[in-house]
Short mmCIF file of C-alpha atoms in Angstrom, two decimals:
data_model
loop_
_atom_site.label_atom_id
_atom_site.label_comp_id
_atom_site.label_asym_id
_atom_site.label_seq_id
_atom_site.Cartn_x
_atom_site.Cartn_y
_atom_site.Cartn_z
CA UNK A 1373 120.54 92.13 112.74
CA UNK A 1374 121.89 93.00 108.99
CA UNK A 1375 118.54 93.87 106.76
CA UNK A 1376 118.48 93.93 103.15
CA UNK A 1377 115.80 96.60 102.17
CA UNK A 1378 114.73 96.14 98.43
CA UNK A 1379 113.23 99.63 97.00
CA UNK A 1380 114.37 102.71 97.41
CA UNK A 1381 111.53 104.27 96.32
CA UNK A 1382 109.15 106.25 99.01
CA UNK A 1383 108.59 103.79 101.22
CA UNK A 1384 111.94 102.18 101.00
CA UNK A 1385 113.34 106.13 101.31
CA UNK A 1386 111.03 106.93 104.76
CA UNK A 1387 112.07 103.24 106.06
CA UNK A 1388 115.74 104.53 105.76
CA UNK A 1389 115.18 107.94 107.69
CA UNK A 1390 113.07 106.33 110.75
CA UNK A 1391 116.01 103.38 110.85
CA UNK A 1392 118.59 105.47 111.14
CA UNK A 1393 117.50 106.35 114.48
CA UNK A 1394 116.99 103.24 115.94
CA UNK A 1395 119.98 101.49 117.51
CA UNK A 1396 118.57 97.84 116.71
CA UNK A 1397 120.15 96.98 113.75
CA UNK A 1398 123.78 96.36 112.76
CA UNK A 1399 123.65 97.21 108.88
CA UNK A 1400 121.25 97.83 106.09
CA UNK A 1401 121.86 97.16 102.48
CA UNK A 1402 119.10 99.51 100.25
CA UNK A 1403 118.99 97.62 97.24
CA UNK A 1404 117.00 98.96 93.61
CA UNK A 1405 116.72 98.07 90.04
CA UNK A 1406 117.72 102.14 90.08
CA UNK A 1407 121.11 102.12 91.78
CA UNK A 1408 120.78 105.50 91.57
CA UNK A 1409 118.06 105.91 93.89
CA UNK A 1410 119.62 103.26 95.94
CA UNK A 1411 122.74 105.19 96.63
CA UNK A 1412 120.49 108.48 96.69
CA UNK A 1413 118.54 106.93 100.09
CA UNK A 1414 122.03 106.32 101.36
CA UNK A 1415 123.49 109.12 101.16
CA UNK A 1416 120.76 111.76 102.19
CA UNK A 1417 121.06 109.87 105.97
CA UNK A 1418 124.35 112.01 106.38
CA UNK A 1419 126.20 110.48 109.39
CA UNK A 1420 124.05 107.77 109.63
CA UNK A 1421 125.38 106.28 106.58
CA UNK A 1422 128.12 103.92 108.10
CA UNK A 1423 125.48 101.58 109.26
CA UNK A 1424 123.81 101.97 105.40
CA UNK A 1425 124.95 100.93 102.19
CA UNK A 1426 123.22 100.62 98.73
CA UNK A 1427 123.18 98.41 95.81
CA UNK A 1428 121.35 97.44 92.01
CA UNK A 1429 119.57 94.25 92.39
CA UNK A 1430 116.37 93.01 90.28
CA UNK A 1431 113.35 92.57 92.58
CA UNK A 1432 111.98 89.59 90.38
CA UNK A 1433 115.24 87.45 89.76
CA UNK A 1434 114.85 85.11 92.98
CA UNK A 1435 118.61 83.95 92.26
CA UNK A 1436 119.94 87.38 92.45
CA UNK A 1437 118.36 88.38 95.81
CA UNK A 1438 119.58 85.80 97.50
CA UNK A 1439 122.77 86.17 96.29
CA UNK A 1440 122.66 89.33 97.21
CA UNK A 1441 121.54 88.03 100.78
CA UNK A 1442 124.50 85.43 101.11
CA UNK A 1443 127.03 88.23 100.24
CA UNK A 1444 126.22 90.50 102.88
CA UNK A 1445 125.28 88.29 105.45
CA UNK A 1446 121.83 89.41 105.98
CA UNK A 1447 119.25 88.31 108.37
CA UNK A 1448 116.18 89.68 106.77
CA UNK A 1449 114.84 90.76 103.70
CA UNK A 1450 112.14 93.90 103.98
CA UNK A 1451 110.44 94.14 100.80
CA UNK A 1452 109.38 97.76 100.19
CA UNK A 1453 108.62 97.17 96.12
CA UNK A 1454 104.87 96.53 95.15
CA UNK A 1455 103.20 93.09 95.09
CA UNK A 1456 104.43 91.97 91.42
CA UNK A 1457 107.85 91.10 93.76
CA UNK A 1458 106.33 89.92 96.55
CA UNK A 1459 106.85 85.95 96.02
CA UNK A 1460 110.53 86.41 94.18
CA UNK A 1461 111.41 88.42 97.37
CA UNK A 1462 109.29 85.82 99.80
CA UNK A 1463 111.17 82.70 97.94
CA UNK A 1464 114.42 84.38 97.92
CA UNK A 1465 114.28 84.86 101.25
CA UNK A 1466 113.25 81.17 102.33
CA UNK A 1467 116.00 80.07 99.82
CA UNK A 1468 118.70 82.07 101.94
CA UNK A 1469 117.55 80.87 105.56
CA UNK A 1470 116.44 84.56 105.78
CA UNK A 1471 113.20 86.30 107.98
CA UNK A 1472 110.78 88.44 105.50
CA UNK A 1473 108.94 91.37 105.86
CA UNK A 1474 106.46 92.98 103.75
CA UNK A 1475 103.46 95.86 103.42
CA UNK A 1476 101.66 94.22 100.92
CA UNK A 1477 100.78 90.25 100.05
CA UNK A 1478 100.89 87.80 97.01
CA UNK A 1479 98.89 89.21 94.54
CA UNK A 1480 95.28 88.15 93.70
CA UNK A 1481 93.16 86.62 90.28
CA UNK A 1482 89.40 86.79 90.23
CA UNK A 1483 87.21 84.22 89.92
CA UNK A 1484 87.10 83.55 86.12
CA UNK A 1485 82.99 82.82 86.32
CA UNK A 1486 81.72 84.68 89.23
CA UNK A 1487 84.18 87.72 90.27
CA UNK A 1488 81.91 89.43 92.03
CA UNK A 1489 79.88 86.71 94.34
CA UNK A 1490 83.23 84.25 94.89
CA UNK A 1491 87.09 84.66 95.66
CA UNK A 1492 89.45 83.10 92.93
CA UNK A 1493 92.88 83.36 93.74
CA UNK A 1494 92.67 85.52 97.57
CA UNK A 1495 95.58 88.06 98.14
CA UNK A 1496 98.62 86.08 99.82
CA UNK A 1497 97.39 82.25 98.97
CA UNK A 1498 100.80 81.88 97.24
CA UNK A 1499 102.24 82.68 100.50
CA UNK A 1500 100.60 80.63 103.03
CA UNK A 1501 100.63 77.70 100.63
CA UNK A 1502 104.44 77.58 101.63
CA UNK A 1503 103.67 77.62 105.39
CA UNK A 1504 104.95 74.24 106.10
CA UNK A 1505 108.29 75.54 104.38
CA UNK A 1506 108.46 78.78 106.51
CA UNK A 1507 107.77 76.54 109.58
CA UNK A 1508 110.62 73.90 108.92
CA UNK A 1509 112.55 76.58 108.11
CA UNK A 1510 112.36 78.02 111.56
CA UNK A 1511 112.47 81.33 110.33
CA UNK A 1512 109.16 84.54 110.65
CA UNK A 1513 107.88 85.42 107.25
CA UNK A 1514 106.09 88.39 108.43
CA UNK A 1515 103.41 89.49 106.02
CA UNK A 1516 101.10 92.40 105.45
CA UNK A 1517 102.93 94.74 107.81
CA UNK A 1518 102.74 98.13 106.90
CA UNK A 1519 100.08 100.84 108.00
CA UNK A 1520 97.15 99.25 106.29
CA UNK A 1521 97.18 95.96 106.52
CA UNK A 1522 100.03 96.04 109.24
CA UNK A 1523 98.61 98.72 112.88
CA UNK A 1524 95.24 98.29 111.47
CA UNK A 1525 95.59 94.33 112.32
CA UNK A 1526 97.45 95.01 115.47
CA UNK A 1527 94.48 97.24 116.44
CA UNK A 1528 92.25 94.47 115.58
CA UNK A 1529 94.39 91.83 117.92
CA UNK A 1530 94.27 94.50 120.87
CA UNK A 1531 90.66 94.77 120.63
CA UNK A 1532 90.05 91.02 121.07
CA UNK A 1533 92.72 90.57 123.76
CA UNK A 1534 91.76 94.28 126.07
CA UNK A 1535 88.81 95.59 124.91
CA UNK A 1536 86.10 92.92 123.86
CA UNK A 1537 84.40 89.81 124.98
CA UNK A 1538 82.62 89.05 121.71
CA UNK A 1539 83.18 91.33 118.64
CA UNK A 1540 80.39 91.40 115.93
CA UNK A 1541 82.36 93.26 113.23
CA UNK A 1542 86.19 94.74 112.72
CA UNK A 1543 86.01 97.09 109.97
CA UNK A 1544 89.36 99.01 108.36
CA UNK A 1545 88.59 102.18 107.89
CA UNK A 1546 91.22 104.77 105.91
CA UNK A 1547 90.29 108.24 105.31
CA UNK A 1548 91.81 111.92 105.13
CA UNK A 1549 92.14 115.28 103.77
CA UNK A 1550 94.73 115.74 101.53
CA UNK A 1551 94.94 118.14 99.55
CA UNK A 1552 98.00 118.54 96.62
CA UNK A 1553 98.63 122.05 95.56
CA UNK A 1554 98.97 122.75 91.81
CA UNK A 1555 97.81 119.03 90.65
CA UNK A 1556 94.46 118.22 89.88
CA UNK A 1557 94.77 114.59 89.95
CA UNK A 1558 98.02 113.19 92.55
CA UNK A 1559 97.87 109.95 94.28
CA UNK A 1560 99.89 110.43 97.83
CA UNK A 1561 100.39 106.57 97.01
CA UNK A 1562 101.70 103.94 94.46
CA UNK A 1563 98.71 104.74 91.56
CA UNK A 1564 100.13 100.98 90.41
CA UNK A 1565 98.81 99.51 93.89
CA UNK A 1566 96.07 101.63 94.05
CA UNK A 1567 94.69 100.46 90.57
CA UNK A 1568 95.27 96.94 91.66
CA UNK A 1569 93.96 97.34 94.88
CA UNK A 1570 90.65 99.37 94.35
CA UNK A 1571 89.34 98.09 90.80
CA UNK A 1572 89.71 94.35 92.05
CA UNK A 1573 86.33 92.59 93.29
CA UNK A 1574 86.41 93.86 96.60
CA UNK A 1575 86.63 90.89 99.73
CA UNK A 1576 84.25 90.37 102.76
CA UNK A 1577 84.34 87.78 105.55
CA UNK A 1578 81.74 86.04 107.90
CA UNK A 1579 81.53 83.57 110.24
CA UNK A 1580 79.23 80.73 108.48
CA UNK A 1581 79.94 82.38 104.67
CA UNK A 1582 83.79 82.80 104.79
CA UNK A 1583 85.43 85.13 101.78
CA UNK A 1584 83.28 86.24 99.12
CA UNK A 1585 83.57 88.80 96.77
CA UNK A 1586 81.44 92.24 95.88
CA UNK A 1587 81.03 94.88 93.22
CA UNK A 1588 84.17 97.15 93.32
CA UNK A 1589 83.42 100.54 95.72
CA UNK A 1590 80.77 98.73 96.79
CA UNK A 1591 78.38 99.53 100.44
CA UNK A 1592 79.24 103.14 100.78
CA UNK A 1593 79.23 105.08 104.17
CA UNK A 1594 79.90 108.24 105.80
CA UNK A 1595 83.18 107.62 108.49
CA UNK A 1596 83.33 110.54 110.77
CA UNK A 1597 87.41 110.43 110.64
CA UNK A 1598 89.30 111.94 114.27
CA UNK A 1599 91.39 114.96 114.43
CA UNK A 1600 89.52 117.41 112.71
CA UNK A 1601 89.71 115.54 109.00
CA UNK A 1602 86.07 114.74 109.41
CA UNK A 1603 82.79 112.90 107.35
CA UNK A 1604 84.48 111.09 104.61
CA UNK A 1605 82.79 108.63 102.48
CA UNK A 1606 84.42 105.28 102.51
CA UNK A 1607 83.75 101.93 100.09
CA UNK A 1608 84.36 98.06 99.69
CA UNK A 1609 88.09 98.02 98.42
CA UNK A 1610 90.12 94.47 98.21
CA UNK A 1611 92.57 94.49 101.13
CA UNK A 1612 94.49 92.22 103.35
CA UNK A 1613 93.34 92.85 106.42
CA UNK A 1614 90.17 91.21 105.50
CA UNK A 1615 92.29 87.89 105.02
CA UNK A 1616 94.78 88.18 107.68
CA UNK A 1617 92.30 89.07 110.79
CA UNK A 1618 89.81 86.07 110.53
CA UNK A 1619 92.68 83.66 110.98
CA UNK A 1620 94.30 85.12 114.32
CA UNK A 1621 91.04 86.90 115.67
CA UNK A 1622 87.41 85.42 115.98
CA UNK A 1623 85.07 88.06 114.79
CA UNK A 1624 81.75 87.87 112.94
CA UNK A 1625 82.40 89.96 110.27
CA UNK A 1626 85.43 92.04 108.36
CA UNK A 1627 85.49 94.75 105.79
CA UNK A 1628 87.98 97.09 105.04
CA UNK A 1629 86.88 100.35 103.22
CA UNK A 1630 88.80 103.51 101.67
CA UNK A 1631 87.90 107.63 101.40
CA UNK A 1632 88.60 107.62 97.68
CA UNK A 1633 85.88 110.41 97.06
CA UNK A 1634 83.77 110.46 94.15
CA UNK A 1635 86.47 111.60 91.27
CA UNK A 1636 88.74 109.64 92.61
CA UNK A 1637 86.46 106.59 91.79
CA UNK A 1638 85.69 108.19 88.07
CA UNK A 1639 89.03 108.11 87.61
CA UNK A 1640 89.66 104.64 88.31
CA UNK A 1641 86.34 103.81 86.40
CA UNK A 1642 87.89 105.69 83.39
CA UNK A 1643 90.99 104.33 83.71
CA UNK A 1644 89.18 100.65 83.62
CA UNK A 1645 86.99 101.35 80.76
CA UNK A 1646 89.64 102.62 78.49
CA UNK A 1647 91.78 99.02 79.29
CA UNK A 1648 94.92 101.75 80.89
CA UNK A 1649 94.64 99.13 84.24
CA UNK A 1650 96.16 96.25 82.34
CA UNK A 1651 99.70 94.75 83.15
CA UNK A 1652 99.51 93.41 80.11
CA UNK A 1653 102.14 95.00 77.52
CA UNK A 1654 100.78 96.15 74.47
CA UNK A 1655 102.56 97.14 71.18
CA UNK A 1656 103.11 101.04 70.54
CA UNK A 1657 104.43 102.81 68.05
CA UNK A 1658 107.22 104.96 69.65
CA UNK A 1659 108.86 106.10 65.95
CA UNK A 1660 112.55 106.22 65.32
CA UNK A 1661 112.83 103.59 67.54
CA UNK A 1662 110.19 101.52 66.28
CA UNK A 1663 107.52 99.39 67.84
CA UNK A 1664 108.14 98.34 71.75
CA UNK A 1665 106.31 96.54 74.44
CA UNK A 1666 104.54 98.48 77.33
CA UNK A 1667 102.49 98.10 80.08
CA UNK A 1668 99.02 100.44 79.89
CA UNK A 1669 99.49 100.81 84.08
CA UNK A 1670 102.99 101.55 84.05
CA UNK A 1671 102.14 104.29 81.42
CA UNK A 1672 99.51 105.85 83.50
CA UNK A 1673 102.20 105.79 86.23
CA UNK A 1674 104.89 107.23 84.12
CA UNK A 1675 102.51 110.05 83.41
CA UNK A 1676 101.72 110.66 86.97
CA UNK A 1677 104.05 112.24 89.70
CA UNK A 1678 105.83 110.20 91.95
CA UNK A 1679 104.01 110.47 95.71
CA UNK A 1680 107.76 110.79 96.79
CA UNK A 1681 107.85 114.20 95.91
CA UNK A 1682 104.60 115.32 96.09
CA UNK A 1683 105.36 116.32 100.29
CA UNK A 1684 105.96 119.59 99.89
CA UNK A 1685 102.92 120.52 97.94
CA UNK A 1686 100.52 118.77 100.09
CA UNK A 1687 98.21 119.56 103.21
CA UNK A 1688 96.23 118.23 105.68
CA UNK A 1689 96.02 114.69 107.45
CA UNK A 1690 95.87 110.73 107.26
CA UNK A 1691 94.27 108.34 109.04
CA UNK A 1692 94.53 104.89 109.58
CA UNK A 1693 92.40 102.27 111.66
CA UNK A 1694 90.38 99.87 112.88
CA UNK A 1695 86.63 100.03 113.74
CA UNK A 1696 84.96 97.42 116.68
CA UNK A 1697 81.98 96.89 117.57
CA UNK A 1698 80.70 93.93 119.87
CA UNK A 1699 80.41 93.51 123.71
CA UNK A 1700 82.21 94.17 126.82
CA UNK A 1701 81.17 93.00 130.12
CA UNK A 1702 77.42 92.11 128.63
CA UNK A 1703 77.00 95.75 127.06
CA UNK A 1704 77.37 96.43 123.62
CA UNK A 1705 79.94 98.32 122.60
CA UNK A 1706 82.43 100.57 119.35
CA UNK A 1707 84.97 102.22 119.34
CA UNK A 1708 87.82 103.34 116.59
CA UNK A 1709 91.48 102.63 116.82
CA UNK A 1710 93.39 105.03 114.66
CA UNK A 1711 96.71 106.68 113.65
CA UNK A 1712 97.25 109.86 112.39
CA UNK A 1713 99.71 111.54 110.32
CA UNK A 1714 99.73 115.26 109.40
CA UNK A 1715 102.09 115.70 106.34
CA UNK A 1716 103.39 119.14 107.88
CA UNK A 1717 104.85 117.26 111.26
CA UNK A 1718 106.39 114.22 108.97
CA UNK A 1719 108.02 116.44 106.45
CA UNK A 1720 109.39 118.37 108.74
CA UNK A 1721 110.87 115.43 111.57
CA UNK A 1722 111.68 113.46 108.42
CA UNK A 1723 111.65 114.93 105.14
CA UNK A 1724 108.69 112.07 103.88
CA UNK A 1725 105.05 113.09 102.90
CA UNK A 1726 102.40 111.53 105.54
CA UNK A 1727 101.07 108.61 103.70
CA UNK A 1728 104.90 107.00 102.78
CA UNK A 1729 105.78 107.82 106.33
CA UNK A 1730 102.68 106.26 107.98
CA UNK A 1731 103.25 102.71 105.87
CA UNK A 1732 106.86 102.92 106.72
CA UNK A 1733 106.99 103.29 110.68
CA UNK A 1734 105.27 100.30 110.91
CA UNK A 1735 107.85 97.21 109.14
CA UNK A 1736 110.74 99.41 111.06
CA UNK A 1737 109.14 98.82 114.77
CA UNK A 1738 108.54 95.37 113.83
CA UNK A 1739 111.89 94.69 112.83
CA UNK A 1740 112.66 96.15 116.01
CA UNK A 1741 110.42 93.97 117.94
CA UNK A 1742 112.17 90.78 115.74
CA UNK A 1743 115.54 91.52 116.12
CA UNK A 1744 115.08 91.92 119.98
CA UNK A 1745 113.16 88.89 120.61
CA UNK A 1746 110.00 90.41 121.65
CA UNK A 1747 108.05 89.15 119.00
CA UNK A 1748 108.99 85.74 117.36
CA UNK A 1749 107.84 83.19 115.47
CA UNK A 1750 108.06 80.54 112.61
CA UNK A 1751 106.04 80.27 109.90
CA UNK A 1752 103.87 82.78 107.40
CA UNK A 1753 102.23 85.05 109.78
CA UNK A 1754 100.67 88.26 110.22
CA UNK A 1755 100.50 91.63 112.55
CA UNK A 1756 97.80 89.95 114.43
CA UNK A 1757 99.76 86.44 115.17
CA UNK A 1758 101.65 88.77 118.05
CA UNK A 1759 101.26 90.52 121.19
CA UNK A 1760 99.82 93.94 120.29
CA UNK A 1761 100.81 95.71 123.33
CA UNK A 1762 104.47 96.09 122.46
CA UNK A 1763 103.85 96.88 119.39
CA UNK A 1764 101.52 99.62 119.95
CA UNK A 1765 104.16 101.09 122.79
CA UNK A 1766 107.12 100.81 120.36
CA UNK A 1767 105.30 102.79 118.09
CA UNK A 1768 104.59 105.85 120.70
CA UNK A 1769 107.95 105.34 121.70
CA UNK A 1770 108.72 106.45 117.92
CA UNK A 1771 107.20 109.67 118.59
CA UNK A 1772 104.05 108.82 117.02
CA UNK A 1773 101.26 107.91 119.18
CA UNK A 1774 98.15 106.28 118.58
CA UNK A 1775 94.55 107.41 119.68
CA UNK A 1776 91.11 105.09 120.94
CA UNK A 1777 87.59 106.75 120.48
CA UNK A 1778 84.07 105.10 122.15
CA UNK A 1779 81.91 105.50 119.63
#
């Protein structure tokens, strides 16, 4: 298998490490509109780096990446940018005879009347729309298969197919206790994705209803998270797993919901109110060189550090996973299916702060699990269109095992 990674960013960066390895793949090109960071990815793998190589290419010209696909021969393209480049990436890769991979879907519009009762545009429509394409094609586009969505649908297919007769509700829940020294305000993620993710009109499904759409940070609870992180208090956030897992597993209802904590969701509120979560550019004065066109988001992001390089200053734990709760055997019955990351263990195996590490295990054992056949398939599907079991072995076999609690 030859793999054309596009971003080199933190993600992209951990994906490198944890390949390196792995004995599965052939070659991987690391591609960025930064060729610096590109060739930076590259060559902090040492020895490794025969198998690795790095180049600039322009995550939203279609043409280019698969251009860039044809002259190295590649098999796959694993998209590690954020969702803007998600269907450039997805069509390049269908225009190329390529697989795809991603963490993170087709990007969503609310309802222009009713945002908060009714869906408008749902995260990765654009995608499936082309699944007759994908299925002609004969080739896997893989989508939503990170950490969250990504294990935490895996853990929902293993549920259905081990653990449950009937299931009444699959609920995502993410929490932890991070702590940044020296910052008051740090996202350990993408603050880009997080805007996007977090102030859009947050998604439920049920059986008889479907999708429909809530107040952002909506139905707060207290998740008791495992490993000593603890109570954290979780909300409604818009997320894929919530339109991946009703298509692959029968379940009543699904919900994802995030630990932001309460400034975190000021914040966000502030950062909403003020118009700073736009993508659209606005004109600024920037003097001498006159007026130019910028993005309010990607300003906020400019002015924030990157999660990158934020591992050595942080503490504590993530979690990821999936909450259960229906029948077994005529007896009711809930448990949580997690993974957990502390920051100290992943900097120190791989030199990547938890939360980039925990998204980016996840696309590498599944390219593993393409490339030898275990899981296959054509068409635009997600975690939970596969097996679970191998997955969820592969992933110990990484060194990083995964953890069931009865509730």
């Amino acid at each position: 298998m030859r793999v054309l990674l596009v971003g080199a960013g933190g993600v992209g960066t951990a994906i490198t490490r944890i390949a390196a390895r792995r004995p599965f793949f052939d070659h991987m090109v690391v591609a960025d509109y930064d060729p610096g960071r590109a060739h930076a990815a590259v060559a902090a793998l040492g020895a490794a780096t025969d198998r690795f190589s790095a180049a600039r290419v322009d995550a939203s010209d279609r043409d280019a990446v698969a251009a860039l696909l044809t002259e190295h021969r590649c098999d796959v393209v694993l998209n590690a940018t954020d969702p803007r480049f998600v269907m450039p990436l997805f069509e390049a890769a269908l225009a190329s005879g390529a697989h795809y991979l991603d963490m993170a879907m087709s990007l969503s519009r609310p309802h222009p009347e009713r945002p908060h009762k009714e869906c408008g545009v749902k995260l990765g429509d654009e995608q499936f729309a082309r699944v007759r394409e994908w299925e002609a094609s004969g080739r896997t586009a893989l989508v939503g298969c990170g950490v969250e969505p990504g294990l935490s649908d895996v853990f929902a297919r293993y549920a259905a197919d081990e653990l449950f007769d009937e299931i009444e509700e699959i609920g995502i829940r993410d929490g932890a206790d991070l702590t940044v020294d020296g910052y008051d305000f740090a996202p350990s993620f993408s603050i880009w994705t997080t805007i996007e993710e977090c102030l859009n009109p947050p998604v439920v499904y049920e059986t008889g209803r479907g999708w429909f759409t809530t107040e952002p940070f909506s139905e707060p609870e207290v998740f008791d998270f495992p490993e000593g992180i603890g109570p954290v208090e979780c909300v409604n956030v818009e997320h894929e797993e919530v339109l991946l897992i009703p298509r692959w597993v029968k379940a009543d209802r699904v919900t994802f919901k995030y630990g932001l904590g309460s400034e975190f969701i000021e914040v966000l509120k502030t950062l909403r109110t003020l118009g700073l979560d736009s993508t659209e550019p606005v004109t600024v004065n920037a003097g001498a060189v006159g007026p130019v066109r910028v993005s309010p988001r990607d300003v906020v992001a400019a002015c924030l550090p990157d999660p990158a390089t934020l591992g050595e200053r942080m503490r504590g734990k993530t979690c990821a996973g999936t909450w259960v709760k229906g029948t077994r055997d005529g007896r009711p019955r809930e448990v949580y299916l997690y993974h957990v990351v502390d920051n100290e263990w992943s900097m120190r195996e791989y030199g990547s702060q938890a939360v980039v590490w925990q998204t980016a295990v996840n696309p590498v054992v599944a390219l593993e699990l393409l490339a030898t056949g275990v899981w296959s398939g054509a068409g635009v599907l997600g975690p939970e269109a596969f097996a679970p079991r191998p997955f969820l072995d592969l992933l110990t076999e990484y060194g990083s095992p995964w953890g069931l609690r009865e509730q």
